[in-house]
Amino acid sequence: MPKVTGVRFKGNGKIYYFSPGELEINKGDGVIVETAQGTEYGDVLIAQKEVREEDVVLPLKSIIRVATEKDLKKLEDNVKKEKDAHSTCLKKIEKHKLDMHLVNVEYSFDGKKIVFFFTADGRVDFRELVKELASTFRTRIELRQIGVRDETKMKGGIGPCGREVCCATFMTGFHPVSIKMAKEQNISLNPTKISGLCGRLMCCLAHEYEVYRDIRPRLKRMGSTVMTPDGPGIVVDNLVLLEKCKVRVTFPGETIEIRKYPLDDVKAISKEDAQKQFERVRKMKPQEIVFNNPSETWDREEEKKSKDNNRNNNKNRRRRKKSNNSQQKNKNTQNSNNNNNSNNNRTVNVKNRNNNNQNNQKSSQGKNENKDKSKL
């Protein structure tokens, strides 16, 4: 079996197999490899391993060498050149008034080719643009038209879920997505909710599609009658990822509750059998109901007692709160009355003092008049 090494070139692109030869290469190393497009730089993601001949396309391209500091510096220079080439190409596009949107620019490692990626609604005649770019950069020029999904993969962004888009993080390629996947998962068919940044259907619709497709035969039909561990009931909802369903169960005394049950614990029954089970439940006492195990009974009386106790405790708590509030109000009214009485007493004392002062003044005036008369 041939030995191979997995190498990735750009971001989260595909992993390609190369022959390591006699080189010792570890995971995470940078390598210079020979490709159909020329010499390129890549990162090792899969260390040396043996694979079957059916899993690879022979003959394999070889790894030239492990990247050196000189190679890394050249890679940085290429990144700077890409930015300059991007701005230059934008000016040329405006000059020729071409209906195209430049997305990205990539330099080959050896600098012998520059690839310009762009998007456009239709075909674009860029022959004059290619001639000007070739005369400016003095190298081979390639203009490659891509789709909106590839544009989003190159640029990245934040999706509706609040995380970085899948195509720019872990997806190595695109797979077909259809509206059937959204219907199978009971997702709203509103275009704004099932479309990604690229305007196409979100790739994540396909992530859980197989799970829904496998569980679908086990799900219970909405509104169907089923037998649960607590008795007969009607299915009101399905929880696919939890592999459970919600059932509206009828208990003695016409009490209705909605409970969750695993799909394996719920069995579909006919309407006739369901009607018989409902009648049996209505006639039975709570202690007599047994569905799963004869040793396990459903005691409704205990549950009722606990609810009554809780209700009484709540009533007593409210009564105590009301009595405390009334006592507090009485104290406040008494304090206000005492304050009013004290204020009234103060006003009465002030009035008495004023009257006494007036009487004293009148008596003193009378004495003075009598003295004047005696002198005369």
C-alpha positions in Angstrom: 0.0 0.0 0.0 1.3 3.5 -0.9 2.3 6.0 1.8 0.6 9.4 1.6 0.5 12.7 3.5 -2.6 14.9 3.6 -1.9 18.6 2.7 -4.3 21.5 2.7 -3.5 24.7 0.7 -6.1 27.4 1.5 -8.0 27.9 4.8 -10.6 25.1 5.0 -10.2 23.8 1.5 -10.0 20.1 0.5 -7.2 17.8 1.7 -5.0 16.4 -1.1 -2.7 13.4 -0.8 0.9 13.6 -1.8 3.8 11.2 -1.7 6.2 12.0 1.2 9.1 10.1 -0.4 11.9 9.7 2.1 11.1 12.9 4.0 10.1 12.9 7.7 7.0 15.0 7.8 4.9 15.7 10.9 1.4 17.1 11.3 1.4 20.9 11.3 4.5 21.3 9.2 4.6 23.6 6.1 5.7 21.9 2.9 6.4 22.8 -0.7 4.6 20.5 -3.1 4.4 20.0 -6.9 0.9 20.4 -8.3 -0.7 20.7 -11.7 -0.8 24.5 -11.3 2.9 24.7 -10.4 4.8 24.8 -7.1 2.6 25.6 -4.1 2.8 25.9 -0.3 0.6 23.8 2.0 0.1 22.8 5.6 0.2 19.1 6.6 -3.0 18.0 8.3 -2.5 14.2 8.0 0.9 12.6 8.9 2.3 9.8 6.9 0.0 6.8 6.7 -0.7 3.8 4.4 -3.9 3.7 2.3 -5.4 1.4 -0.2 -4.7 2.0 -3.9 -8.5 2.3 -4.5 -8.7 5.4 -2.2 -6.1 7.5 -4.1 -5.5 8.6 -7.7 -2.2 7.3 -8.9 0.4 8.5 -9.7 0.8 10.8 -6.7 2.6 14.1 -6.8 5.6 14.3 -4.5 6.5 16.7 -1.7 9.6 18.7 -2.7 10.7 19.8 0.7 9.7 21.0 4.2 9.2 24.8 4.1 12.1 26.9 5.3 12.3 30.4 6.7 13.0 31.7 3.2 9.9 30.0 2.0 7.8 31.5 4.8 9.1 35.0 4.0 8.3 34.6 0.3 4.8 33.6 1.3 4.4 36.8 3.3 5.6 38.8 0.3 3.0 37.1 -1.8 0.3 38.2 0.6 1.4 41.8 0.3 1.5 41.6 -3.5 -2.1 40.2 -3.5 -3.4 43.3 -1.8 -1.7 45.6 -4.3 -3.0 43.4 -7.2 -6.5 43.7 -5.8 -6.5 47.5 -5.7 -4.9 47.7 -9.2 -7.6 45.3 -10.6 -10.4 47.4 -9.1 -9.1 50.5 -10.9 -8.9 48.6 -14.2 -12.5 47.3 -13.8 -13.8 50.8 -13.2 -11.8 52.1 -16.2 -13.4 49.5 -18.5 -16.8 49.9 -16.8 -17.2 46.1 -16.5 -20.3 44.6 -14.6 -18.3 42.4 -12.3 -17.4 42.2 -8.6 -13.9 41.3 -7.6 -13.8 38.9 -4.7 -10.2 37.7 -4.1 -6.7 37.6 -5.6 -4.3 34.7 -5.2 -0.6 34.5 -6.1 1.0 31.2 -6.8 3.9 30.4 -4.6 6.5 30.7 -7.3 4.8 34.0 -8.6 4.3 32.7 -12.1 0.5 33.1 -12.1 -2.1 35.4 -10.5 -5.7 34.3 -10.2 -8.5 36.9 -9.9 -11.8 35.6 -8.5 -14.9 37.5 -9.4 -18.7 37.2 -9.5 -21.1 38.5 -12.2 -24.7 38.1 -13.2 -23.8 36.9 -16.7 -20.9 36.6 -19.1 -18.3 39.3 -19.1 -16.0 40.3 -21.9 -12.8 40.9 -20.0 -10.2 40.3 -22.8 -9.0 43.9 -22.7 -8.7 43.7 -18.9 -6.6 40.6 -19.1 -4.2 42.3 -21.5 -3.7 45.3 -19.3 -3.2 43.2 -16.2 -0.6 41.0 -18.0 1.3 44.1 -19.2 1.2 45.5 -15.6 2.3 42.4 -13.6 4.4 40.7 -16.3 3.1 37.3 -15.5 0.4 34.8 -16.4 -3.1 36.2 -15.5 -6.3 34.1 -14.9 -9.8 35.5 -14.3 -12.1 32.9 -12.7 -15.8 33.4 -12.3 -17.3 31.9 -9.1 -20.7 31.6 -7.6 -22.2 33.4 -4.5 -21.6 30.4 -2.3 -17.9 30.4 -3.1 -17.8 34.1 -2.5 -19.2 33.6 1.0 -16.8 30.8 1.6 -13.8 33.0 0.8 -15.0 36.1 2.7 -16.6 34.4 5.7 -19.2 36.1 7.9 -21.6 35.6 10.8 -24.7 33.5 10.1 -28.3 33.9 11.5 -27.3 31.6 14.3 -24.7 34.0 15.6 -21.7 31.8 14.7 -19.3 32.0 11.7 -20.8 30.4 8.6 -20.2 26.7 8.2 -18.7 26.9 4.7 -15.9 29.2 6.0 -15.1 27.1 9.1 -15.3 23.3 8.7 -17.0 22.4 5.4 -14.5 21.3 2.7 -17.0 21.3 -0.1 -20.6 22.1 -0.9 -23.4 19.6 -1.0 -26.9 20.0 -2.6 -29.6 21.5 -0.3 -33.3 21.3 -1.3 -36.5 22.8 0.1 -37.5 19.2 1.0 -35.0 19.2 3.8 -36.7 22.2 5.4 -40.1 20.6 5.1 -38.9 17.3 6.6 -37.7 19.2 9.7 -40.9 21.2 10.0 -39.0 24.5 9.6 -40.8 27.6 8.5 -40.5 28.1 4.7 -40.0 31.9 5.1 -37.1 32.7 2.7 -35.5 35.1 5.2 -35.2 32.3 7.8 -33.9 29.5 5.7 -31.5 31.5 3.5 -27.8 32.2 4.3 -25.6 35.1 3.7 -25.2 34.0 0.1 -28.9 34.2 -0.6 -29.1 30.4 -1.1 -30.6 27.8 1.2 -28.5 27.4 4.4 -26.0 24.5 4.3 -26.9 23.5 7.9 -30.3 22.3 6.7 -28.5 19.2 5.5 -26.7 18.6 8.8 -29.7 17.1 10.7 -31.7 15.9 7.7 -30.5 12.3 8.0 -31.5 12.2 11.6 -35.0 13.4 10.9 -35.3 11.0 8.0 -34.3 8.0 10.1 -36.6 8.9 13.0 -39.5 9.9 10.9 -40.9 6.3 10.6 -40.9 6.0 14.4 -42.8 9.3 15.0 -46.5 9.2 16.0 -49.0 11.0 13.8 -50.3 14.2 15.3 -53.8 13.7 16.7 -53.5 9.9 16.7 -54.6 7.8 19.7 -51.8 6.0 21.6 -51.3 3.9 24.7 -48.8 5.3 27.2 -47.5 4.0 30.6 -50.1 6.3 32.2 -53.0 5.2 30.0 -54.5 6.2 26.6 -53.9 9.6 25.2 -53.7 11.8 22.1 -50.4 12.9 20.5 -50.1 16.7 20.4 -46.4 17.1 19.4 -43.2 15.3 18.4 -39.7 16.1 19.9 -37.5 14.7 17.1 -34.1 15.4 18.5 -35.1 14.1 22.0 -36.8 11.1 20.5 -39.9 11.9 22.6 -43.5 12.9 22.0 -46.0 14.9 23.9 -49.3 13.2 24.7 -52.5 14.6 26.2 -53.5 11.9 28.8 -56.9 11.7 30.4 -57.0 10.6 34.1 -60.0 9.8 36.4 -62.1 12.7 37.3 -61.8 14.1 33.7 -58.3 15.4 34.6 -56.2 16.1 31.5 -52.4 16.5 31.5 -49.8 16.8 28.8 -46.7 14.6 29.4 -43.6 13.6 27.5 -42.8 10.0 26.7 -40.0 8.2 24.8 -41.1 7.0 21.4 -40.4 3.4 22.4 -42.9 3.6 25.4 -45.8 4.8 23.2 -47.8 2.4 21.0 -50.4 3.3 18.5 -53.9 1.8 19.1 -57.1 1.9 17.1 -60.0 4.3 18.0 -62.2 1.5 19.2 -59.5 0.2 21.6 -58.8 3.8 22.7 -62.5 4.3 23.5 -62.6 1.1 25.6 -59.5 2.2 27.5 -61.0 5.7 28.1 -64.2 4.1 29.5 -62.2 1.8 31.7 -60.2 4.8 33.1 -63.4 6.7 33.9 -64.9 3.8 35.8 -61.7 2.9 37.8 -60.6 4.5 41.1 -57.2 6.2 41.1 -55.6 3.4 43.2 -56.8 0.7 40.8 -55.1 2.1 37.6 -52.1 0.0 36.6 -50.7 0.1 33.1 -47.0 -0.8 33.3 -46.3 -2.9 36.3 -48.9 -4.4 38.7 -46.7 -3.3 41.6 -46.8 0.3 40.5 -50.1 2.1 41.0 -51.0 5.7 40.2 -52.3 7.2 43.4 -54.3 10.3 42.5 -55.4 10.9 46.1 -51.9 11.5 47.4 -51.3 14.0 44.6 -54.6 15.7 45.4 -53.7 15.9 49.2 -50.4 17.5 48.4 -52.0 20.1 46.2 -54.6 20.8 48.9 -51.9 21.2 51.5 -50.0 23.6 49.2 -53.2 25.6 48.6 -53.9 25.8 52.3 -50.4 26.9 53.1 -50.7 29.6 50.5 -54.0 30.8 52.0 -52.5 31.0 55.5 -49.5 32.9 54.2 -51.8 35.4 52.5 -53.9 35.8 55.7 -50.8 36.5 57.8 -49.6 39.0 55.3 -53.0 40.8 55.4 -53.1 40.8 59.2 -49.6 42.2 59.3 -50.5 44.9 56.8 -53.6 45.9 58.8 -51.6 46.1 62.1 -49.1 48.3 60.4 -51.9 50.5 59.1 -53.4 50.8 62.6 -50.0 51.8 64.1 -49.6 54.4 61.4 -53.1 55.9 62.1 -52.4 56.0 65.8 -49.1 57.7 65.3 -50.8 60.2 63.0 -53.6 60.9 65.6 -51.0 61.4 68.3 -49.2 63.8 66.2 -52.4 65.7 65.4 -53.3 65.9 69.1 -49.9 67.2 70.1 -50.1 69.8 67.3 -53.5 70.9 68.6 -52.2 71.2 72.2 -49.4 73.3 71.0 -51.7 75.7 69.2 -54.0 76.0 72.3 -51.0 76.8 74.5 -49.8 79.4 72.0 -53.3 81.0 72.0 -53.4 81.0 75.8 -50.1 82.7 76.0 -51.2 85.4 73.6 -54.4 86.1 75.6 -52.4 86.3 78.8 -50.0 88.8 77.2 -52.9 90.9 76.0 -54.5 90.9 79.5 -51.3 91.9 81.1 -50.9 94.8 78.7 -54.4 96.0 79.4 -53.9 95.8 83.2 -50.7 97.8 82.9 -52.4 100.4 80.8 -55.2 100.8 83.4 -52.7 101.2 86.2 -50.9 104.0 84.3 -54.1 105.8 83.7 -55.0 105.7 87.4 -51.6 107.1 88.3 -52.0 110.0 85.9 -55.5 110.9 87.4 -54.1 110.8 90.9 -51.4 113.3 90.0 -53.9 115.6 88.6 
